[in-house]
Tab-separated table of C-alpha atoms in Angstrom:
chain	number	residue	atom	x	y	z
A	1	MET	CA	-14.776	-1.032	-32.973
A	2	SER	CA	-14.614	1.917	-30.301
A	3	SER	CA	-16.953	2.364	-27.718
A	4	THR	CA	-17.674	4.999	-24.647
A	5	THR	CA	-19.382	4.879	-21.286
A	6	SER	CA	-19.901	7.632	-19.222
A	7	LEU	CA	-20.959	9.002	-16.126
A	8	VAL	CA	-23.536	12.679	-15.004
A	9	ASP	CA	-23.874	14.603	-12.543
A	10	SER	CA	-21.094	13.934	-10.357
A	11	PRO	CA	-20.210	16.689	-7.886
A	12	PRO	CA	-17.404	18.876	-9.372
A	13	MET	CA	-14.211	19.535	-7.719
A	14	PRO	CA	-14.872	21.602	-4.529
A	15	ALA	CA	-11.995	24.678	-5.141
A	16	GLU	CA	-8.775	25.366	-7.482
A	17	GLY	CA	-6.885	24.503	-4.390
A	18	VAL	CA	-6.645	22.921	-1.273
A	19	ARG	CA	-4.053	22.534	2.147
A	20	LEU	CA	-3.503	18.969	2.612
A	21	LYS	CA	-3.162	16.896	6.151
A	22	PRO	CA	-0.010	16.761	7.333
A	23	SER	CA	1.810	19.505	7.665
A	24	PHE	CA	5.917	19.196	7.548
A	25	ASP	CA	8.702	20.631	9.515
A	26	ALA	CA	9.723	24.024	8.042
A	27	GLY	CA	13.006	24.582	9.641
A	28	ARG	CA	14.480	21.075	8.747
A	29	LEU	CA	13.135	21.279	5.169
A	30	LEU	CA	14.782	24.938	5.102
A	31	ARG	CA	18.240	23.059	6.532
A	32	GLU	CA	18.530	20.065	4.100
A	33	LEU	CA	17.535	22.900	1.380
A	34	THR	CA	20.682	25.141	2.621
A	35	SER	CA	23.026	22.160	2.379
A	36	LEU	CA	22.584	21.913	-1.159
A	37	ARG	CA	22.278	25.287	-2.645
A	38	GLU	CA	26.077	25.924	-2.736
A	39	HIS	CA	25.119	23.999	-6.575
A	40	THR	CA	24.191	25.972	-9.318
A	41	TRP	CA	20.402	24.501	-10.176
A	42	ASP	CA	19.384	24.204	-14.014
A	43	GLN	CA	16.789	26.054	-15.260
A	44	GLN	CA	13.389	24.284	-15.710
A	45	ARG	CA	12.361	22.608	-19.235
A	46	VAL	CA	9.536	21.770	-20.660
A	47	TYR	CA	9.153	17.838	-21.703
A	48	THR	CA	6.761	16.926	-25.087
A	49	GLU	CA	5.804	13.958	-26.959
A	50	ASP	CA	9.309	15.064	-28.795
A	51	GLY	CA	11.553	13.989	-25.045
A	52	VAL	CA	12.699	16.978	-22.903
A	53	GLY	CA	12.156	20.283	-24.576
A	54	ALA	CA	13.235	24.614	-24.288
A	55	ALA	CA	14.663	25.875	-21.472
A	56	THR	CA	12.280	29.255	-19.551
A	57	GLU	CA	13.200	32.081	-20.068
A	58	VAL	CA	12.705	33.113	-16.766
A	59	ASP	CA	14.921	33.103	-13.356
A	60	TRP	CA	13.191	29.245	-12.672
A	61	ARG	CA	15.534	26.701	-11.764
A	62	CYS	CA	14.979	23.122	-10.333
A	63	LEU	CA	16.646	20.511	-8.858
A	64	ALA	CA	15.785	16.888	-9.217
A	65	LEU	CA	15.015	14.562	-7.035
A	66	ARG	CA	13.499	11.704	-8.743
A	67	SER	CA	13.537	11.723	-12.746
A	68	PRO	CA	13.318	8.665	-15.651
A	69	GLY	CA	15.938	7.198	-15.199
A	70	GLY	CA	17.098	9.262	-11.687
A	71	ASP	CA	19.205	11.936	-13.791
A	72	ALA	CA	20.173	14.415	-11.860
A	73	ASP	CA	19.979	16.811	-14.870
A	74	ARG	CA	16.660	16.695	-15.781
A	75	THR	CA	14.402	19.286	-15.210
A	76	ASP	CA	11.775	18.437	-16.463
A	77	PRO	CA	8.483	16.651	-14.982
A	78	GLY	CA	9.247	13.654	-17.754
A	79	GLY	CA	6.466	11.390	-19.371
A	80	PRO	CA	6.310	8.393	-20.819
A	81	GLY	CA	9.101	7.497	-22.271
A	82	PRO	CA	11.306	3.888	-21.403
A	83	ARG	CA	12.617	4.803	-18.316
A	84	ASP	CA	10.715	4.475	-15.224
A	85	PHE	CA	11.017	7.259	-12.554
A	86	GLU	CA	13.998	6.707	-9.940
A	87	GLU	CA	15.445	8.818	-7.066
A	88	THR	CA	18.715	10.706	-7.827
A	89	VAL	CA	21.896	10.933	-6.157
A	90	TRP	CA	20.872	14.475	-4.288
A	91	LEU	CA	18.099	12.377	-2.117
A	92	ASP	CA	20.982	10.391	-0.683
A	93	ARG	CA	21.223	13.987	1.014
A	94	ILE	CA	17.970	15.099	2.287
A	95	PRO	CA	17.015	12.552	4.697
A	96	TYR	CA	14.227	14.331	6.090
A	97	VAL	CA	13.044	15.307	2.338
A	98	ARG	CA	12.887	11.187	1.685
A	99	ASP	CA	10.477	11.020	4.824
A	100	VAL	CA	8.426	13.523	3.007
A	101	LEU	CA	8.125	11.918	0.587
A	102	ASP	CA	7.831	8.123	2.107
A	103	SER	CA	4.859	9.385	3.692
A	104	ILE	CA	2.524	10.248	0.510
A	105	PRO	CA	0.873	7.418	-0.143
A	106	ALA	CA	0.466	7.230	-3.915
A	107	PRO	CA	3.309	6.232	-6.361
A	108	LEU	CA	5.236	9.292	-7.205
A	109	HIS	CA	6.545	10.253	-10.623
A	110	ALA	CA	8.754	13.822	-11.235
A	111	VAL	CA	10.139	15.496	-7.485
A	112	ARG	CA	11.795	18.511	-7.867
A	113	PHE	CA	12.776	21.565	-5.946
A	114	MET	CA	11.964	24.529	-7.634
A	115	ALA	CA	13.135	28.099	-7.196
A	116	LEU	CA	11.774	31.090	-8.626
A	117	GLY	CA	14.589	34.241	-8.102
A	118	PRO	CA	13.426	37.421	-6.990
A	119	ASP	CA	11.885	39.997	-9.709
A	120	THR	CA	10.652	37.192	-12.093
A	121	VAL	CA	7.033	36.622	-13.141
A	122	GLY	CA	6.240	33.683	-15.613
A	123	MET	CA	3.788	33.639	-17.636
A	124	ASP	CA	-0.265	32.139	-17.891
A	125	HIS	CA	0.383	28.933	-18.768
A	126	THR	CA	-2.047	25.318	-18.007
A	127	ASP	CA	-0.298	22.175	-17.223
A	128	PRO	CA	-2.313	19.730	-19.294
A	129	LYS	CA	-3.895	16.864	-17.949
A	130	TYR	CA	-2.091	17.721	-14.243
A	131	GLY	CA	-5.086	16.709	-12.750
A	132	PRO	CA	-7.489	14.130	-11.025
A	133	ARG	CA	-9.906	13.681	-13.749
A	134	TRP	CA	-6.375	11.870	-15.505
A	135	GLY	CA	-5.390	10.182	-12.670
A	136	VAL	CA	-2.001	12.963	-12.099
A	137	GLY	CA	-1.475	14.999	-8.936
A	138	ARG	CA	1.116	18.050	-8.450
A	139	LEU	CA	1.638	19.056	-4.583
A	140	HIS	CA	3.127	21.494	-3.522
A	141	VAL	CA	5.327	21.630	0.049
A	142	PRO	CA	6.515	25.546	0.225
A	143	VAL	CA	10.482	25.522	1.727
A	144	ALA	CA	11.021	29.598	1.310
A	145	THR	CA	9.135	32.123	0.853
A	146	ASN	CA	8.189	35.996	0.830
A	147	PRO	CA	5.163	38.104	0.637
A	148	GLY	CA	6.030	39.026	-3.592
A	149	ALA	CA	5.743	35.433	-3.861
A	150	VAL	CA	2.040	33.956	-4.996
A	151	LEU	CA	0.704	31.483	-6.744
A	152	VAL	CA	-2.437	33.084	-9.088
A	153	LEU	CA	-4.634	29.940	-10.010
A	154	ASP	CA	-7.909	30.055	-11.790
A	155	GLY	CA	-7.860	33.596	-11.215
A	156	VAL	CA	-7.173	32.505	-6.954
A	157	GLU	CA	-4.094	34.365	-5.352
A	158	HIS	CA	-2.496	31.797	-2.967
A	159	ARG	CA	0.749	32.811	-0.337
A	160	TRP	CA	1.503	29.223	0.608
A	161	GLN	CA	4.300	28.964	3.382
A	162	PRO	CA	6.889	27.194	4.787
A	163	GLY	CA	5.314	23.469	5.487
A	164	GLU	CA	2.241	23.567	4.553
A	165	PHE	CA	1.546	20.699	2.393
A	166	TRP	CA	-0.935	22.100	-0.488
A	167	PHE	CA	-2.531	20.762	-4.010
A	168	GLY	CA	-3.373	22.713	-7.079
A	169	ASP	CA	-4.972	22.025	-9.412
A	170	PHE	CA	-2.576	22.826	-12.432
A	171	SER	CA	-4.630	21.946	-15.641
A	172	ARG	CA	-6.548	25.294	-14.799
A	173	THR	CA	-4.478	28.568	-15.871
A	174	HIS	CA	-1.862	29.793	-13.610
A	175	ARG	CA	1.214	31.468	-13.266
A	176	VAL	CA	4.133	32.141	-10.358
A	177	GLN	CA	5.689	35.296	-9.306
A	178	ASN	CA	7.840	36.874	-6.646
A	179	THR	CA	8.396	40.620	-6.529
A	180	GLY	CA	10.119	40.121	-3.669
A	181	THR	CA	13.770	40.165	-3.196
A	182	GLU	CA	15.214	36.395	-2.061
A	183	HIS	CA	13.998	32.934	-3.902
A	184	ARG	CA	10.865	31.402	-3.564
A	185	VAL	CA	11.396	27.317	-3.294
A	186	HIS	CA	8.830	24.802	-3.008
A	187	LEU	CA	9.149	21.032	-3.161
A	188	VAL	CA	7.181	19.697	-6.324
A	189	VAL	CA	5.405	16.346	-5.734
A	190	ASP	CA	3.901	15.191	-9.016
A	191	VAL	CA	1.986	11.389	-8.079
A	192	LEU	CA	-0.677	9.015	-9.612
A	193	VAL	CA	-3.826	9.492	-7.806
A	194	THR	CA	-5.362	6.744	-5.580
A	195	PRO	CA	-7.597	6.375	-2.754
A	196	GLY	CA	-4.280	6.382	-0.213
A	197	LEU	CA	-4.017	10.058	-1.239
A	198	ALA	CA	-7.581	11.330	-1.593
A	199	ALA	CA	-7.142	10.370	2.088
A	200	LEU	CA	-5.221	13.237	2.780
A	201	PHE	CA	-7.622	15.501	1.319
A	202	PRO	CA	-9.948	17.565	3.555
A	203	GLU	CA	-13.392	15.862	4.446
A	204	THR	CA	-15.186	18.788	2.279
A	205	TRP	CA	-13.254	17.343	-0.251
A	206	GLN	CA	-14.438	13.496	0.323
A	207	GLU	CA	-18.000	13.865	-1.660
A	208	TYR	CA	-15.771	14.368	-4.992
A	209	PHE	CA	-13.509	11.744	-4.858
A	210	ARG	CA	-16.503	9.268	-3.884
A	211	HIS	CA	-18.494	10.260	-6.957
A	212	GLY	CA	-16.731	12.995	-8.713
A	213	GLU	CA	-14.316	12.830	-11.928
A	214	VAL	CA	-11.471	10.820	-10.560
A	215	LEU	CA	-9.684	8.521	-12.401
A	216	PHE	CA	-7.837	6.459	-9.785
A	217	ASN	CA	-4.996	4.567	-11.063
A	218	ARG	CA	-4.626	0.543	-10.123
A	219	GLN	CA	-1.824	-0.393	-8.182
A	220	GLU	CA	1.068	-2.606	-10.795
A	221	CYS	CA	0.228	-6.093	-10.636
A	222	PRO	CA	3.880	-8.588	-11.348
A	223	GLN	CA	3.802	-10.750	-13.774
A	224	THR	CA	5.967	-13.933	-14.571
A	225	ALA	CA	8.609	-13.906	-17.905
A	226	ASP	CA	6.353	-16.442	-19.532
A	227	GLU	CA	2.777	-14.509	-18.851
A	228	ARG	CA	4.648	-11.682	-20.635
A	229	ARG	CA	6.157	-14.093	-23.835
A	230	ARG	CA	2.446	-15.236	-24.709
A	231	LEU	CA	1.369	-11.439	-24.916
A	232	ALA	CA	3.946	-10.828	-27.805
A	233	THR	CA	2.066	-9.266	-30.242
A	234	ARG	CA	1.955	-6.937	-33.472
A	235	PHE	CA	-1.061	-4.431	-33.853
A	236	PRO	CA	-1.842	-0.958	-35.531
A	237	VAL	CA	-2.340	2.281	-33.401
A	238	PRO	CA	-4.195	5.839	-33.791
A	239	ALA	CA	-1.078	7.549	-34.625
A	240	THR	CA	-1.867	10.038	-31.669
A	241	PHE	CA	-2.312	7.216	-29.114
A	242	HIS	CA	0.964	7.902	-27.282
A	243	LEU	CA	0.843	11.395	-26.447
A	244	TRP	CA	-0.605	11.583	-23.312
A	245	GLU	CA	-1.535	15.551	-23.265
A	246	ASP	CA	-3.673	14.892	-26.691
A	247	ASP	CA	-6.844	14.431	-27.358
A	248	THR	CA	-8.217	13.545	-30.407
A	249	PRO	CA	-10.667	10.560	-30.011
A	250	LEU	CA	-9.674	7.132	-30.525
A	251	SER	CA	-10.652	5.973	-33.793
A	252	ALA	CA	-10.080	3.091	-36.347
A	253	ASP	CA	-10.576	6.054	-38.915
A	254	ALA	CA	-7.420	7.969	-37.707
A	255	PRO	CA	-4.053	7.691	-39.807
A	256	GLN	CA	-2.441	5.032	-38.119
A	257	GLU	CA	0.803	3.109	-37.217
A	258	THR	CA	2.239	-0.234	-36.376
A	259	ALA	CA	3.119	-0.623	-32.339
A	260	THR	CA	4.705	-3.881	-31.491
A	261	LEU	CA	4.259	-5.397	-28.058
A	262	ALA	CA	7.691	-7.466	-26.359
A	263	GLU	CA	9.022	-8.410	-23.581
A	264	GLU	CA	12.166	-6.313	-23.060
A	265	GLY	CA	14.302	-7.443	-19.862
A	266	ASP	CA	11.916	-7.884	-17.174
A	267	ARG	CA	9.048	-5.838	-18.633
A	268	MET	CA	6.815	-5.558	-21.714
A	269	THR	CA	7.444	-2.609	-23.734
A	270	LEU	CA	5.680	-1.177	-26.297
A	271	ARG	CA	7.867	0.186	-29.871
A	272	LEU	CA	6.649	2.712	-32.614
A	273	PRO	CA	8.558	3.683	-35.082
A	274	GLY	CA	11.014	5.488	-35.545
A	275	ASP	CA	12.553	4.124	-32.290
A	276	ARG	CA	10.180	4.969	-30.054
A	277	VAL	CA	9.982	2.988	-27.175
A	278	PHE	CA	7.946	2.835	-23.711
A	279	ALA	CA	8.211	0.939	-21.036
A	280	LEU	CA	4.537	-0.763	-19.612
A	281	VAL	CA	3.412	-0.890	-16.065
A	282	HIS	CA	0.664	-4.002	-16.060
A	283	LEU	CA	-2.512	-3.804	-14.134
A	284	GLY	CA	-3.723	-6.910	-14.287
A	285	ASP	CA	-5.571	-8.962	-16.667
A	286	ASN	CA	-2.785	-7.868	-19.085
A	287	GLU	CA	-3.772	-4.729	-19.616
A	288	TYR	CA	-0.639	-2.169	-19.203
A	289	ARG	CA	-0.541	1.381	-18.619
A	290	LEU	CA	2.322	4.207	-20.433
A	291	SER	CA	5.537	4.057	-18.301
A	292	GLY	CA	5.318	7.577	-16.999
A	293	TRP	CA	1.603	8.258	-16.813
A	294	SER	CA	-1.233	7.204	-15.953
A	295	GLU	CA	-4.280	4.950	-17.058
A	296	GLU	CA	-5.951	8.399	-18.708
A	297	ARG	CA	-4.310	5.162	-21.255
A	298	THR	CA	-3.745	1.937	-21.556
A	299	LEU	CA	-3.963	-0.931	-23.624
A	300	GLN	CA	-5.096	-4.457	-22.952
A	301	VAL	CA	-4.279	-8.201	-24.836
A	302	PHE	CA	-6.756	-10.509	-25.209
A	303	PRO	CA	-4.366	-13.516	-26.715
A	304	ASP	CA	-6.446	-16.445	-27.074
A	305	GLY	CA	-9.176	-17.169	-30.132
A	306	PRO	CA	-7.701	-17.555	-33.664
A	307	GLU	CA	-6.976	-13.974	-33.909
A	308	PRO	CA	-6.138	-12.346	-30.799
A	309	ARG	CA	-6.871	-8.892	-29.944
A	310	VAL	CA	-5.653	-5.348	-28.611
A	311	VAL	CA	-8.308	-2.999	-26.660
A	312	LEU	CA	-7.008	0.495	-26.904
A	313	ARG	CA	-8.620	3.155	-24.154
A	314	THR	CA	-8.337	6.611	-22.827
A	315	ARG	CA	-9.487	7.536	-19.954
A	316	GLU	CA	-11.325	11.127	-18.365
A	317	GLY	CA	-12.611	10.617	-14.797
A	318	SER	CA	-15.932	8.025	-15.166
A	319	GLN	CA	-15.283	8.362	-19.175
A	320	VAL	CA	-13.990	5.114	-20.818
A	321	HIS	CA	-13.509	5.449	-24.587
A	322	GLU	CA	-12.210	2.001	-26.344
A	323	LEU	CA	-10.869	0.858	-29.432
A	324	THR	CA	-10.504	-2.697	-30.281
A	325	VAL	CA	-7.712	-3.585	-33.268
A	326	THR	CA	-6.731	-7.183	-34.320
A	327	ALA	CA	-3.200	-8.291	-33.675
A	328	GLU	CA	-0.316	-10.525	-35.200
A	329	ARG	CA	1.141	-12.920	-32.997
A	330	LEU	CA	5.238	-12.986	-32.736
A	331	ALA	CA	6.873	-15.511	-32.998
A	332	ALA	CA	8.322	-16.756	-29.790
């Protein structure tokens, strides 16, 4: 069984980007950045359903401050997988940046210093589902820039300045370019959208957050070991369900594969064929999102009754798509 619910006539996002509150100490940010520049940063890499992908072909380098498992060598933005986002060793050396991150009232995912080299122009691209419609935000704090450093976002040129705090809807077409002679460096912070994060936006955006197509994420809700164990099940899922950037509708008629939900350590994991493992985050009422992603897709277990059920959901703003499947209990 599948179903869809949605609302209409919601206010649009007011602009492609907006400056947030507060501002930060540009001098302190630059001093801490300088303390990390003796280390040669690695080229930025992409992240796909197959894992860490190819490096960028232009001079665009990163230093990871938060990454999956706290891996300091990860320059990609990460995504759903077996490990949560954690701090890397570099964050211990920059206490003011840690204060900046601690001030953001939302769960943090990837955090990177991203340096665009002189005389470098990136290609036009989009970051699928990196926007409030899918519960994800990308924030920027410029640290070092020059007049030739420009972000072109949805056709609009932006020249953000050191210490400012910005949101951009990077699900729209954009590119970065630096025709200057110095590096352009930003602190780039990926977050889950929450009411606390919305409060950092100007008043002109509050109607959008109240009534627009925004997906707010719930806080993690701890479970006991006994609560987790009774949910161990096996069930069919569409073969594209774990592909967080995919837009294929949930359907019982789509190709299926067998998923296993089980306790591993102190949390639940979703296992798919081919040794693909996804840590899960409990949101309450036996509903889980994929760790490293938002509530854009979740699964909810109903273990009682003659046949356990699992409800799979994908969300985009107020739109919710559901698919209910029959599950099989696993032996304790």
